[in-house]
Coordinates of C-alpha atoms in Angstrom, one line a residue:
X24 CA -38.7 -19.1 17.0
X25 CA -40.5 -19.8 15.7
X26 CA -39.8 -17.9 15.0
X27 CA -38.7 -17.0 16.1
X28 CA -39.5 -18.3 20.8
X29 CA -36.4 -18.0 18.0
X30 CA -34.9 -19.1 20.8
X31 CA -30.8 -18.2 18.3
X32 CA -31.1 -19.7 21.0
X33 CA -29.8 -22.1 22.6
X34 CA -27.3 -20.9 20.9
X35 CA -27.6 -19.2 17.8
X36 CA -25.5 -17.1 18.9
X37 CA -21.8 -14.8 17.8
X38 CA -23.1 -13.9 16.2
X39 CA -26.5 -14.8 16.8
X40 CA -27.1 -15.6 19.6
X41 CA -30.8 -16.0 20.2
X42 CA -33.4 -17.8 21.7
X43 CA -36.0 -18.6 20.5
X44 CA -37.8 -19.3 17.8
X45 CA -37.9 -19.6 14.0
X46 CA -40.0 -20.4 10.7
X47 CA -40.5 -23.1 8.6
X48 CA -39.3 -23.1 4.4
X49 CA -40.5 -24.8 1.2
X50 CA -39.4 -24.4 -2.4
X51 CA -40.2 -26.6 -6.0
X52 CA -38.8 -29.4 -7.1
X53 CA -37.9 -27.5 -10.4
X54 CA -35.6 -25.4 -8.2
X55 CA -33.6 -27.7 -7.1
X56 CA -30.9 -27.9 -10.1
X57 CA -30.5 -30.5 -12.1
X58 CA -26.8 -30.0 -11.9
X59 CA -26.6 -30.4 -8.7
X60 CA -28.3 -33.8 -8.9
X61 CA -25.6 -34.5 -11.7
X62 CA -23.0 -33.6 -9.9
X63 CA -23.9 -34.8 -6.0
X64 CA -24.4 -38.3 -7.8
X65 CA -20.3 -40.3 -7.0
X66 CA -20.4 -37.9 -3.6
X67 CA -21.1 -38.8 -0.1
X68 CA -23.7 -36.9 1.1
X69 CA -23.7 -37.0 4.7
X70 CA -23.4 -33.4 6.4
X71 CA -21.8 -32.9 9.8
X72 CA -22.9 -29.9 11.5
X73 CA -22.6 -29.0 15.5
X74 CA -25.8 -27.9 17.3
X75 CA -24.5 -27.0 20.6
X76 CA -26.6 -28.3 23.1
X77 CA -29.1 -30.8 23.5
X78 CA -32.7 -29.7 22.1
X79 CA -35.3 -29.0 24.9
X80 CA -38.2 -30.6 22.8
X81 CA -38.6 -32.0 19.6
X82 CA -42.6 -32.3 19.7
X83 CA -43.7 -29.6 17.4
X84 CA -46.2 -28.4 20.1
X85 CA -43.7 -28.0 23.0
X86 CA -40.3 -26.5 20.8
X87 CA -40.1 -22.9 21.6
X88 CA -36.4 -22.6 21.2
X89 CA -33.7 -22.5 17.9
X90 CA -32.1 -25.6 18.9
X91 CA -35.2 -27.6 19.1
X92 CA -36.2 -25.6 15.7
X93 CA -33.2 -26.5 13.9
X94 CA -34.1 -30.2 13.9
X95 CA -37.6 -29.9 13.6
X96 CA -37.4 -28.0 10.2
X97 CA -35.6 -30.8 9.0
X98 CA -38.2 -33.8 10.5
X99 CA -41.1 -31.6 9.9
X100 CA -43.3 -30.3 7.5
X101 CA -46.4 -28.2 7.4
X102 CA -49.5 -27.0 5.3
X103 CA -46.6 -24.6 3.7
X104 CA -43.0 -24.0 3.5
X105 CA -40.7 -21.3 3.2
X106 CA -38.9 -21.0 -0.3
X107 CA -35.3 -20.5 -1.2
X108 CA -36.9 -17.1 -2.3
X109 CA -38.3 -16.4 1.3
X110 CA -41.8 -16.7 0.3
X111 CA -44.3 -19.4 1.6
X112 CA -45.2 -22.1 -0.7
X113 CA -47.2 -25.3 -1.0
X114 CA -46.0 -28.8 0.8
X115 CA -48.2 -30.6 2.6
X116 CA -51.2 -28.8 1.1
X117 CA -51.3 -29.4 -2.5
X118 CA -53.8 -26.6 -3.1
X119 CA -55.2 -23.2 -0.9
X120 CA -58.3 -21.7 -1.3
X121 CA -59.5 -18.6 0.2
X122 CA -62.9 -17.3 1.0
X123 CA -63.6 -13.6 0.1
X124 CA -63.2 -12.4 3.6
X125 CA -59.8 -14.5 4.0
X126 CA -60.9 -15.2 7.1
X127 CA -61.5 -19.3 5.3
X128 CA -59.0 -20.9 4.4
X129 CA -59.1 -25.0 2.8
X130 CA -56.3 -26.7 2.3
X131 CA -56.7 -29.8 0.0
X132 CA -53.5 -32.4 1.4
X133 CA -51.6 -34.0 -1.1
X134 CA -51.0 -37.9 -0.7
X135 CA -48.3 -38.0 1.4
X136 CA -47.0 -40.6 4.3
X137 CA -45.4 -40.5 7.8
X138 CA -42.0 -41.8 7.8
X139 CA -43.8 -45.3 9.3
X140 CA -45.9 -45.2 5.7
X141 CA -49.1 -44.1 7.8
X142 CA -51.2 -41.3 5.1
X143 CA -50.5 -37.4 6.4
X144 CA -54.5 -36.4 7.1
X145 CA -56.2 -33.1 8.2
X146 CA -57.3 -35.0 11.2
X147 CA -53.3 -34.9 12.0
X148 CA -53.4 -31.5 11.5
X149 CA -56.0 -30.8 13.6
X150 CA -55.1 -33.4 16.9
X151 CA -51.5 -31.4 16.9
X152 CA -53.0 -28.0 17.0
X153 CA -55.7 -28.6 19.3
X154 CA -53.1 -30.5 21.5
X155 CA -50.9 -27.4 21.9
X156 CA -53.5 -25.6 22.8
X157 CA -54.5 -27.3 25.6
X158 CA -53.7 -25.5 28.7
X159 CA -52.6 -29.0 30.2
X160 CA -49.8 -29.2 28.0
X161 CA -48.4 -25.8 28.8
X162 CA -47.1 -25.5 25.1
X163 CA -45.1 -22.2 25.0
X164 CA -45.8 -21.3 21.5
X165 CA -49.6 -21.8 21.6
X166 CA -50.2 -18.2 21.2
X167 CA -48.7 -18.9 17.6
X168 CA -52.5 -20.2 17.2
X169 CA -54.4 -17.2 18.7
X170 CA -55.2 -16.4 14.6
X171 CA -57.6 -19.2 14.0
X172 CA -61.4 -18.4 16.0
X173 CA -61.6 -19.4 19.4
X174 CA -57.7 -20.4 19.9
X175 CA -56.9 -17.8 22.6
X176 CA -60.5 -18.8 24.7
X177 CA -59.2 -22.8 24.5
X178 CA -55.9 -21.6 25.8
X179 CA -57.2 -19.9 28.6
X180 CA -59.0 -22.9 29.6
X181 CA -62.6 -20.2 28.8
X182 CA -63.2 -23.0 25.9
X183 CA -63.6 -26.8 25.0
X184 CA -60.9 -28.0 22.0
X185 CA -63.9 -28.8 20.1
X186 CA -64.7 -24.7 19.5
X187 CA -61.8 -24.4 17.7
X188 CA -62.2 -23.0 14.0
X189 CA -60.7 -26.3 12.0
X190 CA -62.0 -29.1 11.0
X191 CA -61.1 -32.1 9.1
X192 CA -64.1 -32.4 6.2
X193 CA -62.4 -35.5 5.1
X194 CA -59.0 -37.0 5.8
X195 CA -57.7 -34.7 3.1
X196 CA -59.6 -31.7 3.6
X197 CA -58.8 -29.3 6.4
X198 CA -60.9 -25.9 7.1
X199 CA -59.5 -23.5 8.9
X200 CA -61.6 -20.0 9.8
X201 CA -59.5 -17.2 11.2
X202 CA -60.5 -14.5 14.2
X203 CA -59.6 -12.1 11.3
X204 CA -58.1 -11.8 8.1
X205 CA -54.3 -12.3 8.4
X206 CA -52.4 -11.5 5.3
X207 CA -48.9 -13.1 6.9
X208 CA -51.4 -16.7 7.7
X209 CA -49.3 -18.7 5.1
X210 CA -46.1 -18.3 6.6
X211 CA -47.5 -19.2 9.7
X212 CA -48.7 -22.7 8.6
X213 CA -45.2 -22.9 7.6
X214 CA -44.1 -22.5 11.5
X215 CA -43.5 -25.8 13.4
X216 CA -46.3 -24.9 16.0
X217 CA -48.2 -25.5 12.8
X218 CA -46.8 -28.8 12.0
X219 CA -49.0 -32.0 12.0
X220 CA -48.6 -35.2 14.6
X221 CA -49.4 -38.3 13.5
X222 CA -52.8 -38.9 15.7
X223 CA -52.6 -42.7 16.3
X224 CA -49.1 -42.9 16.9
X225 CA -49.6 -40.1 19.4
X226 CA -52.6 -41.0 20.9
X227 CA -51.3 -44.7 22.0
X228 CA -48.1 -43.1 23.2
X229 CA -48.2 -39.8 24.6
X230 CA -44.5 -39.8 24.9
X231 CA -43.5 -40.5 21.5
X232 CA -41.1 -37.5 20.8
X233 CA -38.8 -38.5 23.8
X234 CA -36.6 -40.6 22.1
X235 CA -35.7 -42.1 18.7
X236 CA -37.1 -45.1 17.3
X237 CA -40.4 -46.7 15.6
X238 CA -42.7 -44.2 17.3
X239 CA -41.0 -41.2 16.3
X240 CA -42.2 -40.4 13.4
X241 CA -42.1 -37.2 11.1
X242 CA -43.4 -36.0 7.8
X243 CA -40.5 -33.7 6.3
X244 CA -37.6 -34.1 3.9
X245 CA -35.7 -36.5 7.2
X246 CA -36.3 -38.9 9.8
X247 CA -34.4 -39.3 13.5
X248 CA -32.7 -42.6 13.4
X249 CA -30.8 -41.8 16.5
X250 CA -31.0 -39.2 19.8
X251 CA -28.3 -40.2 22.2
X252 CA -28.9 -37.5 24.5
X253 CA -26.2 -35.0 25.5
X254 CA -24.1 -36.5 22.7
X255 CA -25.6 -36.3 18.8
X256 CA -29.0 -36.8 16.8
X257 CA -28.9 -38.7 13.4
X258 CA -31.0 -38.1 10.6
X259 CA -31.4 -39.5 7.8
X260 CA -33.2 -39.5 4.0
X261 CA -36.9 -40.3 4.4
X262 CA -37.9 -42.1 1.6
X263 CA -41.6 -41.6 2.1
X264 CA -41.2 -38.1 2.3
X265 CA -43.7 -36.9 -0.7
X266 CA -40.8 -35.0 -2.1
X267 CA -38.1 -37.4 -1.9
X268 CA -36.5 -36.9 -5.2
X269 CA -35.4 -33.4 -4.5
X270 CA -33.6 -34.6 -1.3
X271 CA -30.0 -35.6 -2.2
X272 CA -28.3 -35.7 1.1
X273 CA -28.6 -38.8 3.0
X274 CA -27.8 -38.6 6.1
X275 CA -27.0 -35.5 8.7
X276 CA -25.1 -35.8 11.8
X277 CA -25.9 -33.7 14.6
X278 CA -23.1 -33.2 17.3
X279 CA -23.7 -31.6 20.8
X280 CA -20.7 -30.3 21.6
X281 CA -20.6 -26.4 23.5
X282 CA -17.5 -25.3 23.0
X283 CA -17.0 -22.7 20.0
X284 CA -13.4 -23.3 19.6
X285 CA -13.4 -27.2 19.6
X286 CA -16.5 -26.4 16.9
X287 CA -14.1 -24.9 14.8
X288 CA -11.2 -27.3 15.4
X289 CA -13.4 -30.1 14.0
X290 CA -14.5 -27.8 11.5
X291 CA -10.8 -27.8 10.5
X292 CA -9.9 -31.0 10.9
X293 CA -12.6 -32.1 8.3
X294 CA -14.8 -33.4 11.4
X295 CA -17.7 -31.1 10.2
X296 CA -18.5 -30.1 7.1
X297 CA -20.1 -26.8 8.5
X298 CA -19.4 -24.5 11.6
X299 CA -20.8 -21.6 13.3
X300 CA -24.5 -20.2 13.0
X301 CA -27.8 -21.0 12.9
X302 CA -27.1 -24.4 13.9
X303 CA -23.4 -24.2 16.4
X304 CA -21.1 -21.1 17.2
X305 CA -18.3 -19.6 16.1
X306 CA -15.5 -18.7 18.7
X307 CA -15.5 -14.8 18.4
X308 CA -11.7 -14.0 18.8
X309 CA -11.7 -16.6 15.5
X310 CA -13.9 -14.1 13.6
X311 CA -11.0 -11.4 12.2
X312 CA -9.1 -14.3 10.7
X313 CA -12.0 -15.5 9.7
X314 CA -12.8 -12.8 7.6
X315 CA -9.3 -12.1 6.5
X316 CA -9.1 -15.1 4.9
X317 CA -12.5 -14.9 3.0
X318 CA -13.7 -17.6 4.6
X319 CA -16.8 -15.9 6.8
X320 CA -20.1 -16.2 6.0
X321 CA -22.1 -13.5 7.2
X322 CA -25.7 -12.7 6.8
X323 CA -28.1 -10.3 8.5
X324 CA -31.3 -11.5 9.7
X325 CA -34.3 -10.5 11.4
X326 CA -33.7 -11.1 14.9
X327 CA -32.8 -9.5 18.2
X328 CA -30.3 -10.3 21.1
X329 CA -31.7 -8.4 24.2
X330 CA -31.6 -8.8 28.0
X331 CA -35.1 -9.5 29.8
X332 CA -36.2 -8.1 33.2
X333 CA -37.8 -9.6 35.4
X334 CA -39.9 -6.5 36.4
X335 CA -41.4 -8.6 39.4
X336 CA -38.4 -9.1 40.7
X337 CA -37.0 -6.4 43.4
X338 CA -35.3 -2.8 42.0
X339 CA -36.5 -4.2 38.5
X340 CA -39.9 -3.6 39.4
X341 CA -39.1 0.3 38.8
X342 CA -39.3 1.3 35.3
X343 CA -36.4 4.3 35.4
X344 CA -33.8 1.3 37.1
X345 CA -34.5 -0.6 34.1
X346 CA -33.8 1.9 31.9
X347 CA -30.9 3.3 33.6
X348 CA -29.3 -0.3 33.2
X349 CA -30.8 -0.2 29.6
X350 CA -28.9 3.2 28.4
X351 CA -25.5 2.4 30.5
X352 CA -24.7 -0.5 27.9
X353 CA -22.3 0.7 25.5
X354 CA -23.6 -1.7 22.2
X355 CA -21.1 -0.5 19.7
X356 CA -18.2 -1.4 21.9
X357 CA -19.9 -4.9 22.3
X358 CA -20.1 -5.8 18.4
X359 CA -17.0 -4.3 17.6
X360 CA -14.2 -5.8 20.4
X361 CA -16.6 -8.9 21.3
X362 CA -19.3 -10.4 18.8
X363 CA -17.1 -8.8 15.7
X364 CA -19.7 -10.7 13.4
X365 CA -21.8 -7.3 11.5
X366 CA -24.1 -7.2 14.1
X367 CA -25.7 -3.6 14.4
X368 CA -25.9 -2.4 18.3
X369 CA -30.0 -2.2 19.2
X370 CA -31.6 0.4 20.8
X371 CA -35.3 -1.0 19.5
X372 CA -36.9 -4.3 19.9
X373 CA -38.2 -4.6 15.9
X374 CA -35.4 -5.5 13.6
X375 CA -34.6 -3.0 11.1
X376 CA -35.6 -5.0 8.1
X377 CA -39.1 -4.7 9.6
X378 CA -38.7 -1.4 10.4
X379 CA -36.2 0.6 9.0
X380 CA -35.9 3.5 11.3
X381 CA -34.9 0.9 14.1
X382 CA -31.1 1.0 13.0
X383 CA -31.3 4.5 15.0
X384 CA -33.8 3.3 17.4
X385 CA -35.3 5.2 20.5
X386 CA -32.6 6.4 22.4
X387 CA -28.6 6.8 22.0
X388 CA -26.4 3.8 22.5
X389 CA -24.1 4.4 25.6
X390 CA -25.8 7.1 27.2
X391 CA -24.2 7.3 30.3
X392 CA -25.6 10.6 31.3
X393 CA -29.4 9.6 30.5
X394 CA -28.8 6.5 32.4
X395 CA -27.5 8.6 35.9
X396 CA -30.3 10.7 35.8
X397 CA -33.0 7.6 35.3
X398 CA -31.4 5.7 38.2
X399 CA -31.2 8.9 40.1
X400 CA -35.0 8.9 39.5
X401 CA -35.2 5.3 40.2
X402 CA -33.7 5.4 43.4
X403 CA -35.5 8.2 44.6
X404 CA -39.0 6.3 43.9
X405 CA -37.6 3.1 45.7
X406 CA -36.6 6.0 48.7
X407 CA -33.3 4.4 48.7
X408 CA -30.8 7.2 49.6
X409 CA -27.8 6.1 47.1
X410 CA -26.7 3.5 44.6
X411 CA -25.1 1.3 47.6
X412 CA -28.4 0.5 48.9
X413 CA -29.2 -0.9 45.7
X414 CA -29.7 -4.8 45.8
X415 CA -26.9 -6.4 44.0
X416 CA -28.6 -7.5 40.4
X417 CA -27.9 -11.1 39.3
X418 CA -27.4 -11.5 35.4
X419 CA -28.1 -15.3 33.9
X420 CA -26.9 -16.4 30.5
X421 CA -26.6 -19.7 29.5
X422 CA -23.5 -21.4 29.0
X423 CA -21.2 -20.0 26.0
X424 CA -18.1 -18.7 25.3
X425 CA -19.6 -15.5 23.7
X426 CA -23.0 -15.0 26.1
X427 CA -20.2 -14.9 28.8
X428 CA -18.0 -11.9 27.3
X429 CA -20.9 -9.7 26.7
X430 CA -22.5 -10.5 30.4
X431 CA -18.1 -9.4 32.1
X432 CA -18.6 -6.5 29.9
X433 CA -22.4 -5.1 30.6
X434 CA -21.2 -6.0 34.1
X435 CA -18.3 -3.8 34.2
X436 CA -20.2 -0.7 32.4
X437 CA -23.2 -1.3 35.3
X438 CA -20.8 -1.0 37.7
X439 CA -18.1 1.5 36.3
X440 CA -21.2 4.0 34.6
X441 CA -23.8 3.6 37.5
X442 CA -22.3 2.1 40.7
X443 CA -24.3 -1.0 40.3
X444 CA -23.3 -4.0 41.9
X445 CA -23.8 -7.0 39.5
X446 CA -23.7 -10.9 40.3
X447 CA -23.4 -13.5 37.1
X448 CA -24.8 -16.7 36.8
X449 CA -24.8 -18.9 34.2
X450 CA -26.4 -22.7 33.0
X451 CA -26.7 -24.8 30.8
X452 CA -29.4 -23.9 27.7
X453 CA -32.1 -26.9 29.4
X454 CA -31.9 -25.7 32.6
X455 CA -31.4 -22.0 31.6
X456 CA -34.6 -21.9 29.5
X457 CA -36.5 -23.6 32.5
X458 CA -35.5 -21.2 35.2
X459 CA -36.9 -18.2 32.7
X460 CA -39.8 -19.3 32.0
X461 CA -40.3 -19.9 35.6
X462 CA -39.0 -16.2 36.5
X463 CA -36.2 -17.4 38.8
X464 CA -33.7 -14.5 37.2
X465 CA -33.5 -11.2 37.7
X466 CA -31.8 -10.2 34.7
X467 CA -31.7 -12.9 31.6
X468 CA -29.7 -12.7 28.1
X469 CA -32.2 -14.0 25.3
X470 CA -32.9 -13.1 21.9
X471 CA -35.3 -13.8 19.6
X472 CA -35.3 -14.7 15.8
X473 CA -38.5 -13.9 13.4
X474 CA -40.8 -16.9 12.9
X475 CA -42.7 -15.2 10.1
X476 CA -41.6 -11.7 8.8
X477 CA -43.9 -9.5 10.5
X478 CA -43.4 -6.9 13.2
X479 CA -46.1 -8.6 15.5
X480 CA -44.0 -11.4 15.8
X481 CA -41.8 -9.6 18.1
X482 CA -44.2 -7.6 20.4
X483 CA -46.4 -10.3 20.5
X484 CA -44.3 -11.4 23.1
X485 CA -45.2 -9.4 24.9
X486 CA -49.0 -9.5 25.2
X487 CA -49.5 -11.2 28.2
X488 CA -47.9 -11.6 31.5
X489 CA -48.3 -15.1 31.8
X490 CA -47.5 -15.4 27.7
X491 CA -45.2 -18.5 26.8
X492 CA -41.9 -16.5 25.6
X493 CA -42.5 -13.4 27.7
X494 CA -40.6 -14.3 30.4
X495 CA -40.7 -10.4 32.1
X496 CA -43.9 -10.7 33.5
X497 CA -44.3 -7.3 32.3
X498 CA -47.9 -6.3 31.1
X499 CA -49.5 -3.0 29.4
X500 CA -53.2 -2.9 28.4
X501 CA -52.4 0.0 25.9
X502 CA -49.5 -2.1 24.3
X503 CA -52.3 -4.8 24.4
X504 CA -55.2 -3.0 22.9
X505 CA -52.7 -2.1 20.1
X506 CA -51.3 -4.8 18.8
X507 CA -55.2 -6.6 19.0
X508 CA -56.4 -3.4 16.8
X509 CA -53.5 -4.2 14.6
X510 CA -54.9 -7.4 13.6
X511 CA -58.2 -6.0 12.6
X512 CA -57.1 -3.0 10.5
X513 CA -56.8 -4.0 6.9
X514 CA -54.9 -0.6 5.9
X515 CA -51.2 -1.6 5.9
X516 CA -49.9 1.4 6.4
X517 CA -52.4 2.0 9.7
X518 CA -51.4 -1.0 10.5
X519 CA -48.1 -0.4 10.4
X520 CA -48.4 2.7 13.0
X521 CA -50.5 0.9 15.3
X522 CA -47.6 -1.6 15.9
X523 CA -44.9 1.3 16.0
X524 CA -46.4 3.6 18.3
X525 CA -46.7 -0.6 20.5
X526 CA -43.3 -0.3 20.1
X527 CA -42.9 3.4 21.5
X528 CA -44.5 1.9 24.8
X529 CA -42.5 -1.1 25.3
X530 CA -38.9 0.8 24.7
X531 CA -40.5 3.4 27.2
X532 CA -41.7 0.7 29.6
X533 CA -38.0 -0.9 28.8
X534 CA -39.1 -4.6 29.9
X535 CA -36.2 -5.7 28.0
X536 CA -32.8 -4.0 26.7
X537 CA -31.6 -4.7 23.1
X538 CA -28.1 -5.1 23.0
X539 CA -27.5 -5.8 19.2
X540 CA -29.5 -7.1 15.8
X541 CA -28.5 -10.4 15.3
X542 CA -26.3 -11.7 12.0
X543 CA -25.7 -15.4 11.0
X544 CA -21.8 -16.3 10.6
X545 CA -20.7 -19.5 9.5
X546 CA -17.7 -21.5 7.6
X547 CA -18.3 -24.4 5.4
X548 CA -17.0 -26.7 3.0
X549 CA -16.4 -25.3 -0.7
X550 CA -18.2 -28.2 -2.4
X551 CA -21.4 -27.7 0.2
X552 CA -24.3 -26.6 -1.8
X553 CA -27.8 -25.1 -1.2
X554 CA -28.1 -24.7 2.4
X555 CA -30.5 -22.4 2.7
X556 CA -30.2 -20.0 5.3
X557 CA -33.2 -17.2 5.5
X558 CA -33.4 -13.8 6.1
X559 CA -35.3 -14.9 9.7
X560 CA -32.3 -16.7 10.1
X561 CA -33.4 -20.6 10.3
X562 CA -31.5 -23.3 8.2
X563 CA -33.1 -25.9 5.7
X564 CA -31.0 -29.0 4.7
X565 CA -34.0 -30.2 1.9
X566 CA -32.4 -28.9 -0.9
X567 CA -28.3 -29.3 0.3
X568 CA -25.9 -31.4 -1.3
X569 CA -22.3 -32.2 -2.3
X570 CA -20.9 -30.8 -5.2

């Protein structure tokens, strides 16, 4: 969303919704099934599947979002993948070594091509990651790179690309040295942020990931034959893919259509052979029926559906109006009578796989009394006399059947609990995203989906004011000075403190209010096989096929 970035996001949403980012997967040959080979063999195996919304970016250097993540995983491939199993395994580097520090790692490349028949090399490896860190291409996921020496300098323009700790020894040979050791690093290279770019192609066109055709070229299990923008992406088999024998699907359609309830008509109709989560949405009044019938697919995953504040922007400057706002939401009402997918209300910003006292979290949902006496305080430190000489507070979404339900109800209980006068605005996920990251909101619905599984991954956010996926503007140099401790403290269980007592300050600071933990529900086709959803909630198609 990366993720996790996830982005679920744009629309990963009823329930998981998100934003975004996500994590990429990998898994043997041998695990594929020979049955299913068998089996897939007089089948057509072209998938169908709904993505919502056009993707922001597909360059693996600019994606910062689930939409744009749920293509790339299928394009893309890095050093790594995540398994069926959920662990990181080897694909483009055919062998790790670590140095006794693990603070060096060398990845020896396998012989694999682009999807134009150019060789995979470490130099491509090492172009993409230096490009993203370049402060002139305002990648939002270039902090992903902070772990390797010298990243976070280059990105704050303190340092020439040519510091950074990786090198290409020979074209398949890549060194990487690390800031510190980082146990999670190989789920990392798994992470699109980590995927390669092919160099030359890139170097004589600088906008080659604009639009489909000979220059857009990938490394992964697929290959874009087709982006009409606004309308659908095709992919199809890439038969220089290094792994080509394990892929049995052979083409994917991508629709773009945002509209849960003709998703699910289509879906029924036999237009799609999949509907709902992580790639489209399921309409949320559909979901009882849904799970009547024993058709619903639900899964928990490690990802979070929050609201940000924009704590630059007017009475969301004040820290007790934040968290008046923050206590007044009454979460259990929202899951049960709106999202009705599993999800579990949040009152914590770390998921609780990750954390497992989260699913209580720091304070009690619908607190209505808690919530008058912080906007009591609030006002009184604004020296406003009353709730009416509150500024009216804007809340943004972007455009969806169930972001809009939950924004009407959090608006109701703001203004029924607390007197708060509350504006909504909404857009679509392109321009949404955009006016975020520019801080033109006051109050903006995001979530975020795990890109490696880690609690970092969703304070880290968080870090800096000006960070790519922060979005609040909200700093804390004891939050910071945390979670950089964190990363030097080889005890796990120290470790493991330091980031929860980083968590104790954010939910105190209240930069953003959780509203629920995100689960994936989907329908699809009986005869649909291995599509592998993980427990950070991205979807691989590598291993899928008809049965």
């Amino acid at each position: 969303m990366k993720k996790r970035l996830s982005v679920f996001f744009s629309m990963l949403l009823v329930l998981s919704m998100f934003l975004a980012a996500c994590a990429g997967s990998k898994d043997n040959a041998d695990d594929k099934g020979t049955d299913g080979g068998d089996k897939a063999a007089d089948v057509p195996q072209e998938l169908r599947v709904n993505i919502n919304s056009e993707p922001p970016a597909l360059h693996p250097g600019l994606a910062s979002d689930a939409t744009s993540g749920g293509v790339l995983l299928q394009t893309f491939e890095g050093l790594t993948r995540i398994g069926k199993d959920g662990k990181p395994e080897n694909a483009m580097a055919e062998e790790i070594t670590t140095s006794d520090d693990l603070k060096t790692y060398t990845f020896k490349l396998r012989d694999a091509k682009w999807s134009n028949g150019d060789p995979v090399t470490a130099e491509d490896f090492v172009y993409a990651w230096k490009w993203a860190l370049d402060p002139a291409n305002q990648s939002a996921y270039a902090y992903q790179l902070y772990y390797i020496t010298n990243a976070t300098k280059i990105n704050a323009g303190e340092a020439s690309v040519d510091t950074l700790g990786v090198k290409a020894l020979d074209d398949k040979t890549l060194e990487v040295t690390l800031e510190n050791a980082t146990p999670y690093f190989l789920e990392l290279t798994a992470f699109y942020t980590y995927y390669p770019v092919n160099h030359k192609v890139a170097e004589a066109n600088p906008n080659w990931y604009t639009e489909a055709g000979a220059d857009y070229v990938s490394n992964g299990p697929f290959k874009m034959t087709e982006w009409s923008h606004q309308d659908k992406i095709v992919l199809e088999k890439n038969d220089t893919y290094w792994d080509a024998d394990t892929v049995k699907l052979t083409k994917v359609e991508m629709y773009m259509i945002n509209d849960p309830n003709t998703e699910l008509s289509m879906f029924d109709n036999g237009e799609l052979d999949r509907a709902g989560s992580p790639f489209g949405t399921l309409p949320t009044d559909a979901l009882p029926q849904l799970k009547d019938s024993g058709d619903l697919i639900v899964k928990p995953i490690a990802g979070t559906y929050w609201y940000k504040f924009n704590t630059e922007n007017g009475p969301l400057k004040n820290k007790n109006i934040r968290k008046a706002l923050a206590y007044a939401i009454n979460r259990k009402a929202i899951v049960e009578n709106i999202t009705q997918g599993g999800q579990i209300p949040a009152m914590a910003a770390v998921p609780p796989s990750m954390f497992p006292e989260n699913e209580q979290g720091y304070f009690s949902d619908n607190d209505v009394a808690k919530a008058k006496e912080f906007l009591a305080t609030g006002l009184q430190e604004l020296g406003l006399k009353d709730v009416s000489e509150l500024p009216a507070i804007t809340l943004s979404y972007n455009t969806s059947e169930a972001h809009q339900k939950i924004a009407q109800a959090v608006q109701d209980m703001w203004k029924k609990e607390l007197g708060v006068e509350v504006t909504l605005d909404n857009a679509e996920w392109a321009v949404y995203i955009d006016k975020l990251h520019k801080g033109d909101f006051m109050v903006g619905r995001m979530g975020w989906l795990g890109d490696f599984n880690d609690p970092i991954n969703f304070l880290e956010l968080f870090r800096e004011k000006n960070g790519g996926n922060n979005d609040t503007l909200w700093e804390n140099a004891e939050f910071k000075k945390l979670l950089d401790d964190s990363q030097k403290e080889t005890d796990a269980d120290k470790r493991a403190q330091m980031l929860k007592d980083a968590e104790a300050i954010f939910m105190d600071e209240m930069p953003v209010a959780p509203i629920y933990f995100y689960t994936n529900v989907w329908v699809e086709k009986e005869n649909l096989k291995d599509v592998v959803v993980s427990g950070l909630g991205d979807v691989q198609l590598k291993w899928a096929y008809f049965e």
